[in-house]
CSV table of C-alpha atoms and ligand atoms in Angstrom, one decimal:
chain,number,residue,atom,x,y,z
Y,1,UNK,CA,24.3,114.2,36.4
Y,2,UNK,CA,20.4,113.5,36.0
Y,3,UNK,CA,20.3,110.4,35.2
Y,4,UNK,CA,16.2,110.5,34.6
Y,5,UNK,CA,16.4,113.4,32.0
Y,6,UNK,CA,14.4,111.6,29.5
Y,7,UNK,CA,13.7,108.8,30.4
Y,8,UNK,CA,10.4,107.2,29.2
Y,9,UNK,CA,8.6,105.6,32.7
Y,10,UNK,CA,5.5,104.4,32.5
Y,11,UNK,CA,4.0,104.5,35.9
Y,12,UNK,CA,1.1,102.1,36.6
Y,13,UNK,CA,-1.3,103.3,39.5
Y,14,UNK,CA,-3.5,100.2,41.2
Y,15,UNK,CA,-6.5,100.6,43.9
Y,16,UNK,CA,-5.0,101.3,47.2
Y,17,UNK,CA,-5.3,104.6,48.9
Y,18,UNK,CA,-1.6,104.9,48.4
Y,19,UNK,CA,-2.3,105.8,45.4
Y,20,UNK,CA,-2.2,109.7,46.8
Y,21,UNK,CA,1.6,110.2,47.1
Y,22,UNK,CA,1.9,109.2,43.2
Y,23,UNK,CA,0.6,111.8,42.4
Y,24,UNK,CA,3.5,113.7,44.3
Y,25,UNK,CA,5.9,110.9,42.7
Y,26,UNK,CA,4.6,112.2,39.4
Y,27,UNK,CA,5.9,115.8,40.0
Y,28,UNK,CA,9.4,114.9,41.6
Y,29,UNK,CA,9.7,113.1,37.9
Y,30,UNK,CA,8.7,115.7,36.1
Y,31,UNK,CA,11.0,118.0,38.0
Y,32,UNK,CA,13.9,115.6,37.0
Y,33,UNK,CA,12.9,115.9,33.6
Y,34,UNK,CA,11.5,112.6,33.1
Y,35,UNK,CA,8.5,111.5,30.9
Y,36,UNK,CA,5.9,110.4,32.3
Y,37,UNK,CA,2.6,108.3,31.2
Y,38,UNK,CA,0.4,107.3,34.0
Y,39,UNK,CA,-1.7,104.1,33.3
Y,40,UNK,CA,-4.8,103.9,35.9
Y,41,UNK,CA,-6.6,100.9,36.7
Y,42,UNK,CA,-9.8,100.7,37.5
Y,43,UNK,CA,-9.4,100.8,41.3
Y,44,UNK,CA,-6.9,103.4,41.4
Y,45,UNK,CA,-9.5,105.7,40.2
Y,46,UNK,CA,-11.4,105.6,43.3
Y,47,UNK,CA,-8.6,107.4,45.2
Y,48,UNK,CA,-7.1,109.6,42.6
Y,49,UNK,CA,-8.5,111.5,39.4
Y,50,UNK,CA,-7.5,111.3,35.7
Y,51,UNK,CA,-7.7,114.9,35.8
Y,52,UNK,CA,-5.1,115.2,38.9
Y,53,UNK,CA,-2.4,113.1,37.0
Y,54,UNK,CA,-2.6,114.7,33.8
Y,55,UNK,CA,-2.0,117.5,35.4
Y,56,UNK,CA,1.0,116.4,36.9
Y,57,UNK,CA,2.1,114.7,34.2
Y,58,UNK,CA,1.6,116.6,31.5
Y,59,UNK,CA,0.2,113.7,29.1
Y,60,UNK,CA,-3.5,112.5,28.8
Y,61,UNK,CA,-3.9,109.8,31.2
Y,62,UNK,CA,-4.3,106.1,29.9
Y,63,UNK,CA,-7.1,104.0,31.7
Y,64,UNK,CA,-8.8,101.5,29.5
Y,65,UNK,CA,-7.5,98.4,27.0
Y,66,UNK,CA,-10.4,99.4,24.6
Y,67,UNK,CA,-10.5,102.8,23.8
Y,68,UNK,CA,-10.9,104.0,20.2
Y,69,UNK,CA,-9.2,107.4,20.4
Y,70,UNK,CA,-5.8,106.5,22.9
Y,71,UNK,CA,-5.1,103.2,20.7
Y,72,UNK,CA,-5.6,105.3,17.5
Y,73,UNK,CA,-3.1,107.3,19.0
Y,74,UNK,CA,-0.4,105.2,20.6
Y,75,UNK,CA,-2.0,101.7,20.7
Y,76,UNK,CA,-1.0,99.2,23.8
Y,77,UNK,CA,1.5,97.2,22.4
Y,78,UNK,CA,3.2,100.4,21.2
Y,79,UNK,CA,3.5,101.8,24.6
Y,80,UNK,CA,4.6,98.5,25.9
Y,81,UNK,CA,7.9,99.1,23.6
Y,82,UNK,CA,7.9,103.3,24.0
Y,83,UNK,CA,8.7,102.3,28.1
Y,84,UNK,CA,12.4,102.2,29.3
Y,85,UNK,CA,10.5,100.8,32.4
Y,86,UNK,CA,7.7,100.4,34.1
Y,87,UNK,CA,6.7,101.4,38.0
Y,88,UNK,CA,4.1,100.0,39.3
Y,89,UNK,CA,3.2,102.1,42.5
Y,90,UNK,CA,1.4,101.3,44.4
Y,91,UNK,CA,1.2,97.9,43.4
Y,92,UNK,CA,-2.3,96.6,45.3
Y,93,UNK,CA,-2.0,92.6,46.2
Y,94,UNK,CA,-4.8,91.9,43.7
Y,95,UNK,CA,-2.4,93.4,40.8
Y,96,UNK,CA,0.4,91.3,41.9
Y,97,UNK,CA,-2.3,88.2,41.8
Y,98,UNK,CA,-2.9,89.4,38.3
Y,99,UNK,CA,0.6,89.7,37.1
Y,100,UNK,CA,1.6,86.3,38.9
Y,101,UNK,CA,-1.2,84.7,36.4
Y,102,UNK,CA,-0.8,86.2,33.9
Y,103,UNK,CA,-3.8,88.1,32.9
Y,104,UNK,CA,-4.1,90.9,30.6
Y,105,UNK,CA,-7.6,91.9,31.7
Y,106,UNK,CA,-6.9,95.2,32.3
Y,107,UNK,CA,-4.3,97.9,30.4
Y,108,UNK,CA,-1.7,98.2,32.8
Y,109,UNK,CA,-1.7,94.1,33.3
Y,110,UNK,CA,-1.3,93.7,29.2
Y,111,UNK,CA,1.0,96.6,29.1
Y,112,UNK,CA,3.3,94.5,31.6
Y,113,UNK,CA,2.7,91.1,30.0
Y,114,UNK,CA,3.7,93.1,26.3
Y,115,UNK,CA,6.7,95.1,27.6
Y,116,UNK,CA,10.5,93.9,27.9
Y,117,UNK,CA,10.7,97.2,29.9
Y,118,UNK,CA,12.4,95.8,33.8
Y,119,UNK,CA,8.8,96.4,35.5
Y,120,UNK,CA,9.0,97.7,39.2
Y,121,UNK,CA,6.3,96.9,41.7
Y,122,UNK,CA,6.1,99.4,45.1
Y,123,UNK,CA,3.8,97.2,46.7
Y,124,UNK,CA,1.1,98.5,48.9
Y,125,UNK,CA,-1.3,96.4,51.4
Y,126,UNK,CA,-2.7,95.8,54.5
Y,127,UNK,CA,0.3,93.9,57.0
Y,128,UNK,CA,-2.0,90.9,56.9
Y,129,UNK,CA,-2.3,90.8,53.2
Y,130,UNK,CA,1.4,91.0,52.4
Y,131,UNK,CA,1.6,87.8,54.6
Y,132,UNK,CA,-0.4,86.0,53.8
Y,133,UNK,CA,0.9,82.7,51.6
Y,134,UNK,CA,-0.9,83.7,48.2
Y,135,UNK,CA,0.7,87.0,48.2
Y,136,UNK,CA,3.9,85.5,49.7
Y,137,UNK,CA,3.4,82.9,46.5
Y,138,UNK,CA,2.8,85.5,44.1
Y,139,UNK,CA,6.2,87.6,45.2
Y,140,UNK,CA,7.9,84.8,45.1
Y,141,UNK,CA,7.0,83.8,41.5
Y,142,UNK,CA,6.9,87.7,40.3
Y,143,UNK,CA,10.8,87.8,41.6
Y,144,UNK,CA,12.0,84.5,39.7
Y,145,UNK,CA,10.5,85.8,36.7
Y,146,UNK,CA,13.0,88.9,37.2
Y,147,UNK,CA,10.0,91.9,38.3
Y,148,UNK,CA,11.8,93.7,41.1
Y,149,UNK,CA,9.9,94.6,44.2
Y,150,UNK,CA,10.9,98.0,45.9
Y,151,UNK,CA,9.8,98.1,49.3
Y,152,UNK,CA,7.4,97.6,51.1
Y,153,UNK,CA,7.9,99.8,54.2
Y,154,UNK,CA,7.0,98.7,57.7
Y,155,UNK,CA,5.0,101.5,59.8
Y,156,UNK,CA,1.9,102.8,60.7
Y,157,UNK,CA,-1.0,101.6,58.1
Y,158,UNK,CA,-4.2,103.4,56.9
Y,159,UNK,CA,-6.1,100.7,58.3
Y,160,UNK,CA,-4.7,101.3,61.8
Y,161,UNK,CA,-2.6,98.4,62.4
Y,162,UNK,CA,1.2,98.6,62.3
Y,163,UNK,CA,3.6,96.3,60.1
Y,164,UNK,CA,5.0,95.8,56.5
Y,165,UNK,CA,2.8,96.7,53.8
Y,166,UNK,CA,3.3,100.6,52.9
Y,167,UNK,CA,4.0,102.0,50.1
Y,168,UNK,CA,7.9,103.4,50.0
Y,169,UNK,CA,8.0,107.4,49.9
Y,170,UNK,CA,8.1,109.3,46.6
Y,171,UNK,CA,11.5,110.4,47.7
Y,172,UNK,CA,12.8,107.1,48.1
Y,173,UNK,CA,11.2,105.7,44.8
Y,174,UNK,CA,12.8,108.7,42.9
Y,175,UNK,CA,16.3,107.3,44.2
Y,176,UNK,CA,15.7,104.3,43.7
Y,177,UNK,CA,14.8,105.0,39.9
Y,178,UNK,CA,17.6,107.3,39.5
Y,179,UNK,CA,20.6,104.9,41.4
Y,180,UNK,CA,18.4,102.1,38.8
Y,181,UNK,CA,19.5,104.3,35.8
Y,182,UNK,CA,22.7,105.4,36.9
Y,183,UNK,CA,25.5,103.7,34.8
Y,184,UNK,CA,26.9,100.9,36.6
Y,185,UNK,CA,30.6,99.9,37.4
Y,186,UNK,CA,30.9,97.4,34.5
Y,187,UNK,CA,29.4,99.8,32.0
Y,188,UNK,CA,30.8,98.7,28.9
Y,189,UNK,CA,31.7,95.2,30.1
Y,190,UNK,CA,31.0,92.2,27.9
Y,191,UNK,CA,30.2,89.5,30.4
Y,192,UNK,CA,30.2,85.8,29.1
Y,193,UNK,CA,28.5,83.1,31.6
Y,194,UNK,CA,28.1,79.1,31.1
Y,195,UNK,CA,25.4,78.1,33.4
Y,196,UNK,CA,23.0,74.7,34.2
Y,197,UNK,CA,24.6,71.1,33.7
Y,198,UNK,CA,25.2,69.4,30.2
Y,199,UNK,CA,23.5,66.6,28.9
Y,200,UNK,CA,25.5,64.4,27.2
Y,201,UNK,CA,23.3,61.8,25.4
Y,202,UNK,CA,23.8,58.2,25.1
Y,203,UNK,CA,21.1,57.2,22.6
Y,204,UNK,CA,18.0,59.1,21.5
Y,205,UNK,CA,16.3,58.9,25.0
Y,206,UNK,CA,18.3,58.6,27.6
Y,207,UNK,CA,21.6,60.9,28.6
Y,208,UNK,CA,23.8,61.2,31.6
Y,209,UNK,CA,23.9,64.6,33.4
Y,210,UNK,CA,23.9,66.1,36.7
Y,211,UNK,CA,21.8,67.7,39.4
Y,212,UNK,CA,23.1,71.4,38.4
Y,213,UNK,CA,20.0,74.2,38.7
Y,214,UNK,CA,21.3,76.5,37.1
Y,215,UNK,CA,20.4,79.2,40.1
Y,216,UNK,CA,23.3,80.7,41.0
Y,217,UNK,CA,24.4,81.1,37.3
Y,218,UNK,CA,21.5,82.6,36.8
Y,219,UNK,CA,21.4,84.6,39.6
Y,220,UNK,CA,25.2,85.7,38.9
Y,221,UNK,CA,23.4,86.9,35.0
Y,222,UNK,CA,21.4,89.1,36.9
Y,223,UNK,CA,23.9,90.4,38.9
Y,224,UNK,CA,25.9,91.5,36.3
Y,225,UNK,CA,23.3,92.8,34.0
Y,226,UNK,CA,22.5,95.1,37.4
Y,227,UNK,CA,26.2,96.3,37.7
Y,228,UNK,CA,25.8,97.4,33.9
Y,229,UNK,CA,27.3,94.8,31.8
Y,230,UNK,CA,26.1,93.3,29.0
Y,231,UNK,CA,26.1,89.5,29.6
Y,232,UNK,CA,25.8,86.6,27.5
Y,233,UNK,CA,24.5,83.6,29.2
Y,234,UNK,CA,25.0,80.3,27.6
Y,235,UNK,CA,22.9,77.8,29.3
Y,236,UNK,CA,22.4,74.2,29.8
Y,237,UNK,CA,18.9,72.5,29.9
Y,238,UNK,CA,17.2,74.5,32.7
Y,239,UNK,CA,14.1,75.4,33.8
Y,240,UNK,CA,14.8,79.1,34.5
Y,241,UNK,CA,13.3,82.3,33.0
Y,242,UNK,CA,15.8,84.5,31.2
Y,243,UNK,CA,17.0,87.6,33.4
Y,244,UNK,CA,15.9,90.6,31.7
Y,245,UNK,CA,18.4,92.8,29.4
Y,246,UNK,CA,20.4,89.0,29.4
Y,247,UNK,CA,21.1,87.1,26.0
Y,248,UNK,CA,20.5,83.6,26.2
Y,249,UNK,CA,21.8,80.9,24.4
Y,250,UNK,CA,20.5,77.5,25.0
Y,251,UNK,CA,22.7,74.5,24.4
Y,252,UNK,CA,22.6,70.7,25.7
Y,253,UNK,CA,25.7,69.0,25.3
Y,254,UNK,CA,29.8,70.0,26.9
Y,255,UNK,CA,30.4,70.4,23.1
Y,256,UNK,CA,27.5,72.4,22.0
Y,257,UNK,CA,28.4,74.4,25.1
Y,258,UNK,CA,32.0,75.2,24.0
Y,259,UNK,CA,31.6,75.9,20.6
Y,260,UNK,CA,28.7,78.8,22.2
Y,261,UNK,CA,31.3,79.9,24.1
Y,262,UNK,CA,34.7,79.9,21.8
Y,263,UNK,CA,32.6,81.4,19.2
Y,264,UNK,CA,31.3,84.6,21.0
Y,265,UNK,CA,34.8,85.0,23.6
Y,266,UNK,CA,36.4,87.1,21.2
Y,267,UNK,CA,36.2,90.8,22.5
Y,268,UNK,CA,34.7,89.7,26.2
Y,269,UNK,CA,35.7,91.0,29.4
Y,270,UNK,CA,35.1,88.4,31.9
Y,271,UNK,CA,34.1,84.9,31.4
Y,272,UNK,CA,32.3,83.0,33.8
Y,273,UNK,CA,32.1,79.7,34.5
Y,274,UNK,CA,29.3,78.3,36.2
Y,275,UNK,CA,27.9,75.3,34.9
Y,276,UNK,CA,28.6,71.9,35.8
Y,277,UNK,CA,29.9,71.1,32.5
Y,278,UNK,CA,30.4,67.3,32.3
Y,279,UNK,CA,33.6,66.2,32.4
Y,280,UNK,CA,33.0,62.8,29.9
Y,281,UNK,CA,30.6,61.7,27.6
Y,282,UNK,CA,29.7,58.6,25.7
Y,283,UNK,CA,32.2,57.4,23.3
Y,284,UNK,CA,29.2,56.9,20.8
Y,285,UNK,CA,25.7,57.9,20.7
Y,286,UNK,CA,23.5,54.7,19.6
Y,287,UNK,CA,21.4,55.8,16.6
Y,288,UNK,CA,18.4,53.7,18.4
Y,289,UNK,CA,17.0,53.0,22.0
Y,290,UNK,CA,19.8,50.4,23.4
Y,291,UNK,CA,18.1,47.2,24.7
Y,292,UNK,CA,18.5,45.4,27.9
Y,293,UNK,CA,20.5,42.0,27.3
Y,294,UNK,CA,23.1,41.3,29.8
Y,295,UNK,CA,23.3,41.7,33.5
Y,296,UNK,CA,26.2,44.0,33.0
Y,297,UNK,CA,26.7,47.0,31.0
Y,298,UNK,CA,29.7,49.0,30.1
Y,299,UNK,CA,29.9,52.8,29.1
Y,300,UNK,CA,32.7,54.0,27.5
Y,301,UNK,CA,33.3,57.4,28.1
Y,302,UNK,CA,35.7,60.2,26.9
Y,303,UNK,CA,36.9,63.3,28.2
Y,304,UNK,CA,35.1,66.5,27.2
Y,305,UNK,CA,36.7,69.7,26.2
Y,306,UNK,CA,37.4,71.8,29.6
Y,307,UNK,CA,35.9,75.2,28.6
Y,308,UNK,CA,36.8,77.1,31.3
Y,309,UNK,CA,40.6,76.1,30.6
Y,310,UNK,CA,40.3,76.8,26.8
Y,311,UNK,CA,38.8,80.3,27.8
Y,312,UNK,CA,41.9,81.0,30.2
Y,313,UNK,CA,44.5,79.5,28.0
Y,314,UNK,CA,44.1,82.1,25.0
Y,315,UNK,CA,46.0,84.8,24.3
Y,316,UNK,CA,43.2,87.2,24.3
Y,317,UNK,CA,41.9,85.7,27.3
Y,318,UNK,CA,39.6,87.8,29.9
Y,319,UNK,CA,39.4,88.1,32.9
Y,320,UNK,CA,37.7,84.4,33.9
Y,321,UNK,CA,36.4,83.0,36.9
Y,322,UNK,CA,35.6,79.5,37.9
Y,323,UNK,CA,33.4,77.3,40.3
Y,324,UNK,CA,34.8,74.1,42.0
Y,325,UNK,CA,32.2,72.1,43.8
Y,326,UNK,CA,33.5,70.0,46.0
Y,327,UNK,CA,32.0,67.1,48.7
Y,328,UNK,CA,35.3,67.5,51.1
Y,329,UNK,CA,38.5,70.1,51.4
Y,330,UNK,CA,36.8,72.8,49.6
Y,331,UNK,CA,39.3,75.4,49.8
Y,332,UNK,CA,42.7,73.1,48.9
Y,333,UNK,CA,41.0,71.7,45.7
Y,334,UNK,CA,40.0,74.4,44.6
Y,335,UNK,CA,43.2,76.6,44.8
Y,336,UNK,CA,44.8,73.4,42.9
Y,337,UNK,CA,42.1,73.8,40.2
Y,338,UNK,CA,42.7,77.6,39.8
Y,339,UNK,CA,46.1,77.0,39.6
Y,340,UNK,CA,46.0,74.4,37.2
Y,341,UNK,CA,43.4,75.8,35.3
Y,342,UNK,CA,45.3,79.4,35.2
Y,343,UNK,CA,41.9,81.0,35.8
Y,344,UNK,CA,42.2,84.5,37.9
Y,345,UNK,CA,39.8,83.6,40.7
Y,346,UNK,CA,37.7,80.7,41.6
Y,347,UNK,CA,34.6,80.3,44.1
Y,348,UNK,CA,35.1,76.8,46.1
Y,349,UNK,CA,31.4,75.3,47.4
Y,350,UNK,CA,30.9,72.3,49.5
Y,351,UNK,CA,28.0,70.3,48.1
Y,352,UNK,CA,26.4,67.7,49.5
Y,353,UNK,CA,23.5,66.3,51.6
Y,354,UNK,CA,23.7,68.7,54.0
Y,355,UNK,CA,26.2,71.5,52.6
Y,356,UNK,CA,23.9,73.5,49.9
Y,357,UNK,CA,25.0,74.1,46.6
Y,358,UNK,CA,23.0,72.2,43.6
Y,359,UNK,CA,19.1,72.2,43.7
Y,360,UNK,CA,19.2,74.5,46.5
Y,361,UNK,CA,18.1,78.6,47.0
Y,362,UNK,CA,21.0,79.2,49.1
Y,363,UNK,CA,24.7,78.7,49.2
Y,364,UNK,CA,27.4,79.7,50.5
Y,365,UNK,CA,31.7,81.0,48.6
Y,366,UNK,CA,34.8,81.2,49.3
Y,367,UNK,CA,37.0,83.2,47.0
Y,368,UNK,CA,40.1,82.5,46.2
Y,369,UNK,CA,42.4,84.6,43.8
Y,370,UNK,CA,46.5,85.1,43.9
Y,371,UNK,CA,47.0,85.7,47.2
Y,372,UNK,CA,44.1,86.1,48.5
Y,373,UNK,CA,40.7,85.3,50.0
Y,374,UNK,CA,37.2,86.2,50.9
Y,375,UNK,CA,34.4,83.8,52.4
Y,376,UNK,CA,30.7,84.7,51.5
Y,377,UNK,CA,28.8,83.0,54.3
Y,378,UNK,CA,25.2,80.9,53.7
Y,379,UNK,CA,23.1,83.0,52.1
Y,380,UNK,CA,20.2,83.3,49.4
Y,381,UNK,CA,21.6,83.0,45.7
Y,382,UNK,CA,20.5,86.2,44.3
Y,383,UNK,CA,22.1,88.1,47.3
Y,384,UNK,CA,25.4,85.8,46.8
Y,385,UNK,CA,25.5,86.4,43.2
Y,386,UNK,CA,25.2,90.1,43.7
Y,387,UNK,CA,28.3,90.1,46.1
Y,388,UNK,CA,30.4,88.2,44.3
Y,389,UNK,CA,29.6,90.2,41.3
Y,390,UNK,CA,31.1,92.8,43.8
Y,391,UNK,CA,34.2,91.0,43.9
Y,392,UNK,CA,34.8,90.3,40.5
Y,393,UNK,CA,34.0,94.0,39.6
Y,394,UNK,CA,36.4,95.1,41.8
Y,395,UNK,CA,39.8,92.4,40.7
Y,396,UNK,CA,38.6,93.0,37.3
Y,397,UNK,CA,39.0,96.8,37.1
Y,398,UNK,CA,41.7,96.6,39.4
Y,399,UNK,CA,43.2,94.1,36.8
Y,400,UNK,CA,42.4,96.8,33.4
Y,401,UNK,CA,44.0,99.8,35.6
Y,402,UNK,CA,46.3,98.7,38.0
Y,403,UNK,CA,48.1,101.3,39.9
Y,404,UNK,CA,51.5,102.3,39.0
U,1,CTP,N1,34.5,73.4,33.6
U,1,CTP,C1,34.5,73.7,32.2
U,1,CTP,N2,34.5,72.6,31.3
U,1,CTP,C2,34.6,71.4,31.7
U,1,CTP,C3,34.6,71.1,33.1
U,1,CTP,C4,34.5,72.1,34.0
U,1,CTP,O1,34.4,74.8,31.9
U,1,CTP,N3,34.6,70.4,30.8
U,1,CTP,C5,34.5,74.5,34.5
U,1,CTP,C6,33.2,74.6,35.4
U,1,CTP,O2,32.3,75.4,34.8
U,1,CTP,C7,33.7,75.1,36.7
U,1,CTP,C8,35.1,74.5,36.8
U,1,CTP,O3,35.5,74.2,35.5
U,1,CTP,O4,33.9,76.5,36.6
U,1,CTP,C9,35.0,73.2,37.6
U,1,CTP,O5,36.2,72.5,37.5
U,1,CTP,P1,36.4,71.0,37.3
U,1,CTP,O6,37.8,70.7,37.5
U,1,CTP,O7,35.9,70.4,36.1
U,1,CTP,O8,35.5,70.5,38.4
U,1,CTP,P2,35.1,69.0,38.6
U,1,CTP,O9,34.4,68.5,37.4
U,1,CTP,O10,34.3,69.0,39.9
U,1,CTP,O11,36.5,68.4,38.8
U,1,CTP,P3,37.0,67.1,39.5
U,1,CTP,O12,36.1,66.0,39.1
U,1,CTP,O13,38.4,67.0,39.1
U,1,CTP,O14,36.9,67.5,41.0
């Protein structure tokens, strides 16, 4: 199967003497029946020629935000939406300061700031200029907002020192972009995540809520998204960017967040629950700011819907998963909680001071499903999420075709 056979890339070329094996990257695409339009920057054609890559390519190259006879043509914003995705390679550091800010000074910069395309950065530097903390800053902001980075290799540099900072091979690039367009194991598969805490207010001002990220629900969106499935992520107040190809639904309170959920579960594969859902809220909400009077105040609270519960208690119910943070005895509350919740698998997390979980980049899992466990030791969210994604895929098919 050729899985590139039209496909619309759009490959953005930035100053860096790398810049010579796209032009071979350029063919290889061709040759898989890809279309290809180059965008040039400035820099990038120092090293290789308009001429070259049109060649190559097949399509007049593009190389300037304000020119009267390519925007007649296909103007920028149009391209933006005609990409399925966008490769940057190579990706010089000063591009990825430019796309870190924000700036649409250039065509490809704009292109990437107008597309929804996934954009793809091969970066390409000196070893000393992939260390150093602005780029380190810049990769780390570029990846939270979702651009992927693919590579760089460590070797031999043009410069004559030795390190990470080249440009992965066209070979390698064309696998990548053909394993990135490949269909994934959940295909098909209607993924439904909560994610974030709730807010549950008490008067107009103030609320109580928890100290929930978001992260790893967020991270888990991603995941999923990557394994093929089309996810809906409903999320509580966060400060996260959406994962691309993910619909989002922002809500604030428990109740907001299960009516986002029992409204769209119908038809869903796998349901996900992630967030830290509070599990009371006020009785009432005071129309105005309550006043200080007393020494003393009492709250009363009551119970929230459990969502996760609701979702595994239907008859049409998918296949759903749950989280149990816990501050002691991880594993045995958690069983109890998948039990009593009659969810099909649950991930148990120690939180705490010291432990990980909330506010934190890493974490660390231990599955737990009828009859079975697996432990996914410390590690970075996105990596977690992407093995536990793993896990699910595989009970869930396992689930919809079990062996006879
Ligand atoms: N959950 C939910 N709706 C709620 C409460 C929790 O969907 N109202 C989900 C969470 O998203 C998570 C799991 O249930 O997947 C957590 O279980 P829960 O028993 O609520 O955990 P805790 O609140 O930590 O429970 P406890 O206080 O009993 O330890």
């Amino acid at each position: 199967m050729n899985e590139l056979a039209g496909k619309r890339l759009l490959l953005g070329i930035t100053g860096g003497i790398a810049a010579y094996k796209s032009i071979e990257l350029v063919r290889l695409l061709r040759k898989s029946a890809a279309e290809v339009q180059v965008v040039l920057t400035g820099a990038a054609s120092q090293f290789v020629t308009p001429m070259t890559l049109q060649a190559v390519s097949g399509r007049p190259v593009r190389q300037d935000l304000f020119d009267p006879a390519h925007e007649a043509a296909m103007g920028h914003i149009e391209l933006a939406r005609w990409a399925d995705l966008v490769l940057v390679a190579p990706a010089s550091a000063g591009f990825m300061a430019r796309l870190a800010n924000g700036f649409a000074d250039n065509l490809l910069a704009t292109l990437c700031l107008a597309t929804t395309a996934p954009i793809i950065l091969a970066p390409a530097m000196n070893q000393q200029m992939w260390a150093n903390p602005a780029t380190r800053h810049n990769v780390a902001l570029l990846e939270q907002r979702g651009v992927e980075l693919w590579g760089p290799a460590s070797g031999d540099q043009a410069c004559g020192e030795i390190g990470p900072g080249r440009m992965l091979e066209p070979e390698a690039l064309l696998g990548q972009l053909q394993g990135r367009f490949a269909p994934g194991p959940l295909s098909g598969v209607r993924v439904l995540l909560t994610a974030g805490p709730t807010r549950e207010p008490l008067d107009p001002v103030r609320f109580i809520g928890n100290r929930s990220s978001g992260k790893m629900g967020f991270a888990l969106a991603t995941a999923f998204a990557g394994a093929g499935a089309a996810v809906e992520l409903v999320a509580g107040p966060v400060s996260l960017d959406t994962p691309p190809g993910v619909e989002r639904i922002d809500v604030e309170t428990a109740c907001e967040m299960e009516q986002a959920v029992m409204s769209r579960v119908t038809g869903c594969d796998i349901f996900v629950g992630c967030a830290a859902v509070a599990d009371y809220r006020p009785d009432a909400v005071a129309a105005q700011k309550i006043k200080k009077h007393n020494d003393r105040m009492e709250l009363r609270l009551v119970r929230n819907p459990d969502i996760l519960a609701g979702v595994a208690a239907r008859t049409d119910a998918p296949f759903t998963v749950g989280f149990a943070a816990e501050t002691q005895a991880a594993e045995d509350h958690a069983e109890k909680k998948r039990i009593a919740k009659r969810i099909d698998m649950i991930a148990a997390n120690l939180v705490g001071a010291r432990e990980g979980g909330f506010e934190r980049d890493e974490n660390a899992l231990t599955l737990l499903w009828e009859g079975g466990r697996e432990a996914l030791p410390m590690m970075d969210k996105r990596r977690l999420a992407e093995q536990l994604v793993s896990v699910v895929t595989e009970h869930y098919l396992a689930a919809r075709h079990p062996a006879s």
